[in-house]
């Protein structure tokens, strides 16, 4: 009943969860961005296991490349460290 | 720190519980994975020689640009509106643009060392060829215009990082040129959508209106150009250093 690719999918997606949690907790926005792109890579692997290569191609390029660059440009215009509370 | 561990563990336990329930106990009833009639229609019609076919073995592209063509057309318009919004927020008059360029030229522009630059050149050639193959084979293999366009935008971003925005602008990659190329991509899409209606009659985006897979190919190429240069336009508009932008805008206030 349980197949190997489902187990791999579960492991990959839980790694993605862990990294997204770390990205939320991180105060240094550049580090948070790096953690978020690691999370996107894990989710892209998950999409590949789910047999959706079209999504993988778009998701990797957007989430690791374009999104990261846009947020770096946005951070460049504000401040690197999140303060408050 | 202790709270973090609790949060992480509760997330993992919830996730394991849900995946156990869905896969082993089959609470959603999707373990059998039956093919629904709509999916069966797409699979049997996307690459056929008669009926409502789009002549494409790549069913995803066939759905995206043919069976659900209006969705994708309007997504393209939403992307257009987003880029126009960014441009109107970050707009500069002609004089201000020249001023910005003069100030940027005076900035000490750094570029990376030889190893990084050579590697970037090699990698960029690979990414560009892969993105071209994703776009031009979009109707045959997984991929399509949007995926290829975003990959191409990433290649240009690598060039931005390894060399500098100023170097690329001196080579001719200016905002005017990217906006013109973006308009060209949109024109290809609109021409592919509208031209067959004027030529043969029929409805907008009707299935199997153009001969063979011409329609899908043209739309993929148009989307490729539009997405690549749309992203580049935003990057070029955002890439102006903040202090220069503020300086120019303050002068406008006075």
Tab-separated table of C-alpha atoms in Angstrom:
chain	number	residue	atom	x	y	z
A	1	UNK	CA	0.000	0.000	0.000
A	2	UNK	CA	2.600	2.545	1.046
A	3	UNK	CA	5.022	3.093	-1.774
A	4	UNK	CA	8.576	4.325	-1.609
A	5	UNK	CA	7.966	7.538	-3.541
A	6	UNK	CA	5.265	8.576	-1.058
A	7	UNK	CA	7.731	8.158	1.823
A	8	UNK	CA	10.324	10.221	-0.033
A	9	UNK	CA	7.632	12.823	-0.694
A	10	UNK	CA	6.766	12.969	3.016
A	11	UNK	CA	10.424	13.396	3.993
A	12	UNK	CA	11.051	16.093	1.370
A	13	UNK	CA	7.934	18.064	2.270
A	14	UNK	CA	8.683	17.893	6.011
A	15	UNK	CA	12.167	19.284	5.309
A	16	UNK	CA	10.391	22.047	3.390
A	17	UNK	CA	8.190	22.746	6.425
A	18	UNK	CA	11.220	22.905	8.719
A	19	UNK	CA	12.981	25.388	6.460
A	20	UNK	CA	9.898	27.575	6.067
A	21	UNK	CA	9.573	27.689	9.875
A	22	UNK	CA	13.251	28.666	10.179
A	23	UNK	CA	12.739	31.350	7.526
A	24	UNK	CA	9.829	32.800	9.506
A	25	UNK	CA	11.852	32.900	12.724
A	26	UNK	CA	14.962	34.435	11.173
A	27	UNK	CA	15.587	38.137	11.935
A	28	UNK	CA	18.247	38.651	9.276
A	29	UNK	CA	16.189	39.081	6.120
A	30	UNK	CA	18.925	37.912	3.750
A	31	UNK	CA	19.375	34.690	5.727
A	32	UNK	CA	15.600	34.245	5.793
A	33	UNK	CA	15.592	34.601	2.017
A	34	UNK	CA	18.272	31.909	1.660
A	35	UNK	CA	16.286	29.578	3.947
A	36	UNK	CA	13.150	30.260	1.932
A	37	UNK	CA	14.873	29.309	-1.308
A	38	UNK	CA	16.070	26.049	0.287
A	39	UNK	CA	12.444	25.398	1.221
A	40	UNK	CA	11.393	26.098	-2.391
A	41	UNK	CA	13.971	23.611	-3.634
A	42	UNK	CA	12.476	20.923	-1.388
A	43	UNK	CA	8.964	21.746	-2.570
A	44	UNK	CA	10.183	21.603	-6.184
A	45	UNK	CA	11.506	18.090	-5.481
A	46	UNK	CA	8.078	17.286	-4.071
A	47	UNK	CA	6.396	18.499	-7.260
A	48	UNK	CA	8.787	16.356	-9.288
A	49	UNK	CA	7.844	13.280	-7.253
A	50	UNK	CA	4.183	14.152	-7.826
A	51	UNK	CA	4.957	13.980	-11.606
A	52	UNK	CA	4.375	17.661	-12.384
A	53	UNK	CA	7.460	18.665	-14.413
A	54	UNK	CA	5.765	21.785	-15.791
A	55	UNK	CA	5.300	23.137	-12.276
A	56	UNK	CA	8.898	22.235	-11.344
A	57	UNK	CA	10.316	24.264	-14.226
A	58	UNK	CA	8.288	27.353	-13.340
A	59	UNK	CA	8.594	26.952	-9.570
A	60	UNK	CA	12.384	26.583	-9.480
A	61	UNK	CA	12.992	29.557	-11.748
A	62	UNK	CA	10.506	31.791	-9.933
A	63	UNK	CA	11.000	30.783	-6.305
A	64	UNK	CA	14.780	30.395	-6.306
A	65	UNK	CA	15.699	32.923	-8.980
A	66	UNK	CA	13.271	35.719	-9.668
A	67	UNK	CA	11.566	35.930	-6.255
A	68	UNK	CA	14.912	35.931	-4.422
A	69	UNK	CA	16.276	38.653	-6.676
A	70	UNK	CA	13.180	40.818	-6.282
A	71	UNK	CA	13.281	40.520	-2.486
A	72	UNK	CA	17.034	41.268	-2.445
A	73	UNK	CA	16.310	44.418	-4.450
A	74	UNK	CA	13.517	45.299	-2.012
A	75	UNK	CA	15.778	44.675	1.023
A	76	UNK	CA	18.386	46.837	-0.662
A	77	UNK	CA	15.889	49.694	-0.495
A	78	UNK	CA	15.048	49.188	3.199
A	79	UNK	CA	17.036	47.556	6.000
A	80	UNK	CA	18.591	44.178	6.389
A	81	UNK	CA	17.537	43.385	9.970
A	82	UNK	CA	14.014	42.979	11.183
A	83	UNK	CA	13.550	44.917	14.437
A	84	UNK	CA	10.634	45.493	16.771
A	85	UNK	CA	8.635	43.955	19.596
B	1	UNK	CA	14.275	27.957	21.978
B	2	UNK	CA	12.143	25.379	23.788
B	3	UNK	CA	9.033	26.881	22.203
B	4	UNK	CA	10.591	26.427	18.749
B	5	UNK	CA	11.116	22.728	19.343
B	6	UNK	CA	7.497	22.342	20.465
B	7	UNK	CA	6.200	24.196	17.414
B	8	UNK	CA	8.366	22.176	15.028
B	9	UNK	CA	7.407	18.866	16.646
B	10	UNK	CA	3.689	19.661	16.606
B	11	UNK	CA	3.917	20.622	12.925
B	12	UNK	CA	5.686	17.363	12.106
B	13	UNK	CA	3.219	15.262	14.104
B	14	UNK	CA	0.247	16.966	12.440
B	15	UNK	CA	1.828	16.447	9.027
B	16	UNK	CA	2.537	12.754	9.698
B	17	UNK	CA	-1.023	12.288	10.983
B	18	UNK	CA	-2.534	13.882	7.869
B	19	UNK	CA	-0.320	11.916	5.480
B	20	UNK	CA	-1.107	8.664	7.333
B	21	UNK	CA	-4.823	9.413	7.128
B	22	UNK	CA	-4.707	10.304	3.436
B	23	UNK	CA	-2.427	7.539	2.167
B	24	UNK	CA	-3.052	4.524	4.432
B	25	UNK	CA	-6.591	5.060	5.717
B	26	UNK	CA	-7.708	6.831	2.522
B	27	UNK	CA	-10.079	9.291	4.217
B	28	UNK	CA	-10.348	11.450	1.081
B	29	UNK	CA	-11.000	8.490	-1.201
B	30	UNK	CA	-8.235	9.391	-3.629
B	31	UNK	CA	-5.995	6.340	-3.223
B	32	UNK	CA	-7.639	4.615	-6.189
B	33	UNK	CA	-6.872	7.700	-8.288
B	34	UNK	CA	-9.636	7.268	-10.849
B	35	UNK	CA	-9.477	9.228	-14.091
B	36	UNK	CA	-12.407	11.637	-14.278
B	37	UNK	CA	-14.317	12.130	-17.552
B	38	UNK	CA	-12.839	15.613	-18.109
B	39	UNK	CA	-9.284	14.277	-17.735
B	40	UNK	CA	-10.094	11.423	-20.050
B	41	UNK	CA	-11.378	13.900	-22.644
B	42	UNK	CA	-8.155	15.925	-22.505
B	43	UNK	CA	-5.908	12.865	-22.680
B	44	UNK	CA	-7.720	11.362	-25.629
B	45	UNK	CA	-8.250	14.602	-27.563
B	46	UNK	CA	-5.041	16.611	-27.029
B	47	UNK	CA	-3.090	14.617	-29.604
B	48	UNK	CA	-5.569	13.231	-32.095
B	49	UNK	CA	-6.190	13.705	-35.775
B	50	UNK	CA	-9.848	14.629	-35.601
B	51	UNK	CA	-12.291	16.290	-33.285
B	52	UNK	CA	-11.433	19.020	-30.804
B	53	UNK	CA	-7.697	18.410	-30.926
B	54	UNK	CA	-4.835	20.814	-30.374
B	55	UNK	CA	-2.230	18.606	-32.099
B	56	UNK	CA	0.007	18.586	-29.040
B	57	UNK	CA	1.315	15.530	-27.185
B	58	UNK	CA	1.988	17.867	-24.244
B	59	UNK	CA	-1.412	17.861	-22.596
B	60	UNK	CA	-0.514	20.529	-20.029
B	61	UNK	CA	0.375	23.089	-22.693
B	62	UNK	CA	-2.707	22.089	-24.656
B	63	UNK	CA	-4.900	22.768	-21.620
B	64	UNK	CA	-3.072	25.957	-20.658
B	65	UNK	CA	-3.214	27.624	-24.070
B	66	UNK	CA	-6.073	25.882	-25.841
B	67	UNK	CA	-8.731	24.295	-23.696
B	68	UNK	CA	-8.269	26.920	-20.954
B	69	UNK	CA	-6.809	29.606	-23.210
B	70	UNK	CA	-8.815	32.472	-21.755
B	71	UNK	CA	-7.394	31.865	-18.275
B	72	UNK	CA	-3.852	32.145	-19.578
B	73	UNK	CA	-4.659	35.155	-21.746
B	74	UNK	CA	-6.035	37.024	-18.740
B	75	UNK	CA	-3.080	35.905	-16.598
B	76	UNK	CA	-0.856	37.539	-19.196
B	77	UNK	CA	-2.916	40.707	-18.837
B	78	UNK	CA	-2.581	40.556	-15.038
B	79	UNK	CA	1.196	40.290	-15.438
B	80	UNK	CA	1.026	43.276	-17.797
B	81	UNK	CA	-0.909	45.296	-15.225
B	82	UNK	CA	1.611	44.384	-12.495
B	83	UNK	CA	4.515	45.556	-14.642
B	84	UNK	CA	2.707	48.746	-15.631
B	85	UNK	CA	1.998	49.371	-11.946
B	86	UNK	CA	5.656	48.933	-11.029
B	87	UNK	CA	6.703	51.220	-13.873
B	88	UNK	CA	4.223	53.936	-12.958
B	89	UNK	CA	5.356	53.874	-9.319
B	90	UNK	CA	9.031	54.017	-10.321
B	91	UNK	CA	8.554	56.365	-13.276
B	92	UNK	CA	11.155	58.943	-14.313
B	93	UNK	CA	10.948	61.630	-16.959
B	94	UNK	CA	13.470	61.690	-19.784
B	95	UNK	CA	15.660	64.307	-18.069
B	96	UNK	CA	15.495	62.438	-14.791
B	97	UNK	CA	16.464	59.215	-16.563
B	98	UNK	CA	19.501	60.911	-18.075
B	99	UNK	CA	20.404	62.317	-14.671
B	100	UNK	CA	20.142	58.868	-13.097
B	101	UNK	CA	22.374	57.426	-15.790
B	102	UNK	CA	24.973	60.154	-15.263
B	103	UNK	CA	24.965	59.545	-11.497
B	104	UNK	CA	25.224	55.763	-11.982
B	105	UNK	CA	28.170	56.206	-14.326
B	106	UNK	CA	29.974	58.155	-11.615
B	107	UNK	CA	29.413	55.390	-9.036
B	108	UNK	CA	32.440	53.130	-8.539
B	109	UNK	CA	31.012	50.003	-10.155
B	110	UNK	CA	32.346	46.746	-8.851
B	111	UNK	CA	32.366	43.459	-10.656
B	112	UNK	CA	33.319	40.035	-9.440
B	113	UNK	CA	36.665	38.308	-10.036
B	114	UNK	CA	37.615	36.362	-13.159
B	115	UNK	CA	36.575	32.933	-11.863
B	116	UNK	CA	33.024	34.074	-11.113
B	117	UNK	CA	32.693	35.968	-14.360
B	118	UNK	CA	33.914	33.069	-16.534
B	119	UNK	CA	31.690	30.558	-14.723
B	120	UNK	CA	28.732	32.893	-15.055
B	121	UNK	CA	29.312	33.225	-18.778
B	122	UNK	CA	29.313	29.422	-19.188
B	123	UNK	CA	26.249	28.927	-16.981
B	124	UNK	CA	24.357	31.724	-18.725
B	125	UNK	CA	24.936	30.104	-22.126
B	126	UNK	CA	23.560	26.827	-20.725
B	127	UNK	CA	20.508	28.452	-19.119
B	128	UNK	CA	19.704	30.413	-22.265
B	129	UNK	CA	19.865	27.303	-24.467
B	130	UNK	CA	17.757	25.301	-22.001
B	131	UNK	CA	15.167	28.065	-21.782
B	132	UNK	CA	15.025	28.270	-25.579
B	133	UNK	CA	14.455	24.524	-25.759
B	134	UNK	CA	11.756	24.710	-23.064
B	135	UNK	CA	9.963	27.450	-24.999
B	136	UNK	CA	10.362	26.161	-28.556
B	137	UNK	CA	9.535	22.577	-27.550
B	138	UNK	CA	6.755	23.741	-25.255
B	139	UNK	CA	4.112	21.976	-27.320
B	140	UNK	CA	6.051	18.670	-27.355
B	141	UNK	CA	7.786	18.308	-23.986
B	142	UNK	CA	7.041	19.615	-20.477
B	143	UNK	CA	7.439	23.344	-20.275
B	144	UNK	CA	6.118	26.338	-22.124
B	145	UNK	CA	6.430	30.049	-22.504
B	146	UNK	CA	6.123	31.083	-18.876
B	147	UNK	CA	8.619	28.545	-17.537
B	148	UNK	CA	11.148	29.345	-20.242
B	149	UNK	CA	10.700	33.080	-19.765
B	150	UNK	CA	11.344	32.896	-16.048
B	151	UNK	CA	14.454	30.726	-16.618
B	152	UNK	CA	15.708	33.299	-19.116
B	153	UNK	CA	15.081	36.110	-16.609
B	154	UNK	CA	17.206	34.186	-14.082
B	155	UNK	CA	20.055	33.971	-16.617
B	156	UNK	CA	20.006	37.742	-17.021
B	157	UNK	CA	19.915	38.153	-13.242
B	158	UNK	CA	23.142	36.149	-13.015
B	159	UNK	CA	24.675	38.596	-15.486
B	160	UNK	CA	23.432	41.468	-13.313
B	161	UNK	CA	25.116	39.960	-10.274
B	162	UNK	CA	28.418	38.981	-11.884
B	163	UNK	CA	28.908	42.091	-13.983
B	164	UNK	CA	26.809	45.105	-13.124
B	165	UNK	CA	23.597	46.757	-14.189
B	166	UNK	CA	25.622	49.627	-15.614
B	167	UNK	CA	27.737	47.338	-17.848
B	168	UNK	CA	24.622	45.660	-19.243
B	169	UNK	CA	22.926	48.997	-19.847
B	170	UNK	CA	25.973	50.203	-21.733
B	171	UNK	CA	25.725	47.062	-23.888
B	172	UNK	CA	22.214	48.099	-24.914
B	173	UNK	CA	19.938	46.434	-22.367
B	174	UNK	CA	18.128	49.635	-21.431
B	175	UNK	CA	14.629	50.098	-20.095
B	176	UNK	CA	13.401	51.370	-23.466
B	177	UNK	CA	14.631	48.255	-25.248
B	178	UNK	CA	13.170	45.825	-22.712
B	179	UNK	CA	9.787	47.554	-22.813
B	180	UNK	CA	9.823	47.413	-26.634
B	181	UNK	CA	10.656	43.693	-26.575
B	182	UNK	CA	7.911	43.128	-23.993
B	183	UNK	CA	5.442	44.869	-26.280
B	184	UNK	CA	6.635	42.671	-29.141
B	185	UNK	CA	5.894	39.527	-27.093
B	186	UNK	CA	2.412	40.787	-26.223
B	187	UNK	CA	1.863	41.663	-29.895
B	188	UNK	CA	2.742	38.093	-30.936
B	189	UNK	CA	0.231	36.730	-28.417
B	190	UNK	CA	-2.521	39.133	-29.470
B	191	UNK	CA	-1.856	38.524	-33.160
B	192	UNK	CA	-2.083	34.757	-32.663
B	193	UNK	CA	-5.331	35.173	-30.771
B	194	UNK	CA	-6.989	37.725	-33.048
B	195	UNK	CA	-5.601	37.007	-36.532
B	196	UNK	CA	-7.371	33.654	-37.123
B	197	UNK	CA	-10.684	35.211	-36.120
B	198	UNK	CA	-10.221	37.880	-38.795
B	199	UNK	CA	-8.877	35.400	-41.357
B	200	UNK	CA	-11.148	32.388	-40.974
B	201	UNK	CA	-13.955	33.678	-38.805
B	202	UNK	CA	-14.928	31.694	-35.736
B	203	UNK	CA	-14.478	32.526	-32.085
B	204	UNK	CA	-11.538	33.926	-30.136
B	205	UNK	CA	-9.197	31.116	-28.994
B	206	UNK	CA	-11.381	28.465	-30.594
B	207	UNK	CA	-9.793	25.014	-30.588
B	208	UNK	CA	-8.067	23.910	-33.802
B	209	UNK	CA	-8.475	27.220	-35.620
B	210	UNK	CA	-4.882	27.477	-36.835
B	211	UNK	CA	-3.350	24.680	-38.909
B	212	UNK	CA	-1.454	22.112	-36.868
B	213	UNK	CA	0.362	23.199	-33.755
B	214	UNK	CA	1.132	26.711	-35.080
B	215	UNK	CA	-1.153	28.296	-32.525
B	216	UNK	CA	0.488	26.677	-29.504
B	217	UNK	CA	3.989	27.354	-30.849
B	218	UNK	CA	3.286	31.047	-31.520
B	219	UNK	CA	1.652	31.559	-28.142
B	220	UNK	CA	4.599	29.871	-26.405
B	221	UNK	CA	7.107	32.056	-28.228
B	222	UNK	CA	5.086	35.187	-27.490
B	223	UNK	CA	4.781	34.323	-23.818
B	224	UNK	CA	8.514	33.525	-23.693
B	225	UNK	CA	9.411	36.984	-25.001
B	226	UNK	CA	6.810	38.734	-22.878
B	227	UNK	CA	7.757	37.052	-19.583
B	228	UNK	CA	11.531	37.397	-20.129
B	229	UNK	CA	11.407	41.079	-20.908
B	230	UNK	CA	8.610	41.785	-18.443
B	231	UNK	CA	10.760	40.502	-15.588
B	232	UNK	CA	13.787	42.359	-16.964
B	233	UNK	CA	11.810	45.599	-17.075
B	234	UNK	CA	10.935	45.249	-13.398
B	235	UNK	CA	14.515	44.376	-12.465
B	236	UNK	CA	15.909	47.335	-14.382
B	237	UNK	CA	13.365	49.699	-12.821
B	238	UNK	CA	14.025	48.394	-9.307
B	239	UNK	CA	17.789	48.192	-9.804
B	240	UNK	CA	18.371	51.958	-9.592
B	241	UNK	CA	20.257	52.569	-6.306
B	242	UNK	CA	17.977	54.031	-3.665
B	243	UNK	CA	20.029	57.139	-2.893
B	244	UNK	CA	20.151	58.159	-6.566
B	245	UNK	CA	16.401	57.664	-6.873
B	246	UNK	CA	15.749	59.729	-3.745
B	247	UNK	CA	18.115	62.475	-4.912
B	248	UNK	CA	16.333	62.794	-8.251
B	249	UNK	CA	12.874	62.724	-6.667
B	250	UNK	CA	13.813	65.361	-4.049
B	251	UNK	CA	14.960	67.641	-6.820
B	252	UNK	CA	11.536	67.191	-8.401
B	253	UNK	CA	9.915	68.405	-5.147
B	254	UNK	CA	11.906	71.642	-5.298
